[in-house]
XYZ file of C-alpha atoms in Angstrom:
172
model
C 0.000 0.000 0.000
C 0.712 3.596 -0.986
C -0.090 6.441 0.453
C 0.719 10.310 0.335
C -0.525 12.861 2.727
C 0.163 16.659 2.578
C 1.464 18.034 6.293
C 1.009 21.628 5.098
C 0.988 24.203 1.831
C 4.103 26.100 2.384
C 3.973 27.935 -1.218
C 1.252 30.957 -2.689
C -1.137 30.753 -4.865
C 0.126 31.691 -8.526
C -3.297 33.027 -9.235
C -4.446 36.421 -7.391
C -7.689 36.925 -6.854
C -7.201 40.376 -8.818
C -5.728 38.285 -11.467
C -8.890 36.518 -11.779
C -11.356 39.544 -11.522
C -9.660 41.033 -14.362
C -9.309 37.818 -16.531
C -13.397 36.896 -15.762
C -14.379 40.881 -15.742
C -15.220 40.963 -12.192
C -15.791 44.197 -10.908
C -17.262 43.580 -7.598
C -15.780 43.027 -4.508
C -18.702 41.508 -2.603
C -17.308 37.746 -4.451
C -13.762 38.120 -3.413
C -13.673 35.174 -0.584
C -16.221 33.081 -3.203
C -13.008 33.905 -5.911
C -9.986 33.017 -3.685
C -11.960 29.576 -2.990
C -12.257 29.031 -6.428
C -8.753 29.633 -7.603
C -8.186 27.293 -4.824
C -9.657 24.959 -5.788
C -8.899 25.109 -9.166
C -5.526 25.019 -8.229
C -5.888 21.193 -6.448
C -7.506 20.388 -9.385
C -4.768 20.913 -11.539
C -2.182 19.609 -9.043
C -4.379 16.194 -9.007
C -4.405 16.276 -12.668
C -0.778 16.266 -13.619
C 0.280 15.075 -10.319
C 2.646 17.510 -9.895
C 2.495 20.289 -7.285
C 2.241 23.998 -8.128
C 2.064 25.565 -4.649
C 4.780 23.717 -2.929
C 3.970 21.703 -0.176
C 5.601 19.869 2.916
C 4.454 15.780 2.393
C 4.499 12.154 3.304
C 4.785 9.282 1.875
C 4.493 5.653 3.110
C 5.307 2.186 1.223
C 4.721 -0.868 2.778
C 8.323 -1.568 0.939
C 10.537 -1.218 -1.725
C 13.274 -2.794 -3.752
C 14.786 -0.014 -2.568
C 14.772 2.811 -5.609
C 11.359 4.594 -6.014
C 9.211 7.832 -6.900
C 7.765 10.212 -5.424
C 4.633 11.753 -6.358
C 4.136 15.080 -6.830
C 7.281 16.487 -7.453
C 9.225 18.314 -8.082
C 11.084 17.570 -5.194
C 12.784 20.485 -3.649
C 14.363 18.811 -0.758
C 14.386 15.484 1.449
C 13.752 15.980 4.859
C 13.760 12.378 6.286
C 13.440 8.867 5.350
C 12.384 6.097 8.338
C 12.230 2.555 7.544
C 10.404 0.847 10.589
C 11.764 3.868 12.456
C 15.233 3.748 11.398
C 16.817 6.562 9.674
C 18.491 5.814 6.313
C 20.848 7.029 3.502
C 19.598 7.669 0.094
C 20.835 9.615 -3.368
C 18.223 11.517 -5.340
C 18.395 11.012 -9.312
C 16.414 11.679 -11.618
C 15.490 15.412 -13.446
C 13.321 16.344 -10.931
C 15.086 14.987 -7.677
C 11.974 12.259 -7.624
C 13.338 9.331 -7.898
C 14.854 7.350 -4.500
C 17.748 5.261 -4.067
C 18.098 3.923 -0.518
C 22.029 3.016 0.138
C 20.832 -0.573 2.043
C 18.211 -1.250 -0.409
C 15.411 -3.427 0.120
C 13.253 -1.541 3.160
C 9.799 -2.627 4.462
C 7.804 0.345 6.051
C 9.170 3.318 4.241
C 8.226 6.518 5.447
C 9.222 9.703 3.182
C 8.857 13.401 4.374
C 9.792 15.797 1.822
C 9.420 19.440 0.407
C 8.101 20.024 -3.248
C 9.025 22.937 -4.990
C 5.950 23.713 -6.962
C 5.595 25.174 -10.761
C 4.655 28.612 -12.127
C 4.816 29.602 -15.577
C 1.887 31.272 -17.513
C 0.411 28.132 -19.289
C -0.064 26.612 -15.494
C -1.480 30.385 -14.583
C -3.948 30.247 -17.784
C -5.483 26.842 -16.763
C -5.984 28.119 -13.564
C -7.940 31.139 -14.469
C -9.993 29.316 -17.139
C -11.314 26.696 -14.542
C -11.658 29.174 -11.857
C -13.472 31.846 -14.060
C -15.726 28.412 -14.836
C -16.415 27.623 -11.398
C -17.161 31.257 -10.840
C -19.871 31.208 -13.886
C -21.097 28.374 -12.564
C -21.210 28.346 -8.876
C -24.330 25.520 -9.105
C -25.788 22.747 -10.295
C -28.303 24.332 -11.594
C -28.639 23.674 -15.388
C -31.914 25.597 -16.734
C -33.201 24.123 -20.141
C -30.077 23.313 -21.980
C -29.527 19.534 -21.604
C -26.463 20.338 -23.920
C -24.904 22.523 -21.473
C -21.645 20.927 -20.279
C -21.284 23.111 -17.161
C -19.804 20.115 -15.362
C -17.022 19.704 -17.941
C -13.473 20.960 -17.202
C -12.468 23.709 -20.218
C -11.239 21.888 -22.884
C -8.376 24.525 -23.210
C -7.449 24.163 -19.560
C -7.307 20.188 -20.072
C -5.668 20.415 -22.900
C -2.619 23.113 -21.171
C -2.206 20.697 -18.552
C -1.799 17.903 -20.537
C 1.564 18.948 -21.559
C 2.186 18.233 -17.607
C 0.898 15.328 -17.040
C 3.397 12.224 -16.082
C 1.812 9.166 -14.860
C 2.596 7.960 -11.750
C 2.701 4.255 -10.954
């Protein structure tokens, strides 16, 4: 078993909520905490979606063991802060572009426990997808769908799919 927790969101957003007002033509305040939730949001979304993190983030990660070389998710990595194996410290190199992958100096390890720092992304292509999905969410803040069966209000923006894509790494 796998698993990978965030202990706490140590980077920004890279999406203001006077970025978005002016992208969506917001010119109310009255909507501002409703905006910053939404570029929030949109945000995770994106993270989950490429599996990579764009506000960088203190995390965890558990195996239940290894070979002893592995990824992380959600890179890129900035910087190891421990590795426990059934409470034991141990040595590892980093390789990889990234820093991702894991190579423990004893190999083989049962009960792997990884804390780590990512780094997180910002370029404009991330920004754009963010402010197309949030400026969706804002437009459509319900379920509501009146008359239109058509309407795909519950669909990601194909253009903010299709920015991320050039992101996306699977993770195994």
């Amino acid at each position: 078993m796998r698993q990978v927790k965030i202990n706490s969101t140590t980077g920004s957003e890279i999406v203001s909520s006077a970025d978005l007002k002016l992208y969506a033509k917001i010119d109310t305040a009255a909507d501002d905490a409703i905006i910053a939730r939404q570029i929030t949001q949109s945000r995770i979304w994106c993270e989950n979606y490429i599996s990579r993190d764009i506000v960088a983030k203190n995390r965890s990660y558990y195996l239940d063991e290894t070979s002893g070389v592995f990824d992380l998710p959600f890179g890129p990595v900035a910087s190891i802060s421990s590795i426990h194996a059934d409470g034991v410290s141990l040595t590892h190199t980093n390789i990889g572009l990234d820093k991702e992958t894991i190579e423990l100096d004893n190999g083989y390890a049962k009960k792997v426990t990884v804390v780590y720092i990512t780094e997180g992304l910002n370029d404009s292509l991330l920004q754009q997808a963010i402010l197309q999905l949030a400026s969706t969410y804002y437009e459509n803040r319900s379920d509501f769908n009146s008359g239109d069966e058509n309407n795909a209000s519950d669909l990601i923006p194909t253009d903010a799919r299709d920015i991320l894509n050039s992101y996306k790494t699977m993770f195994l």
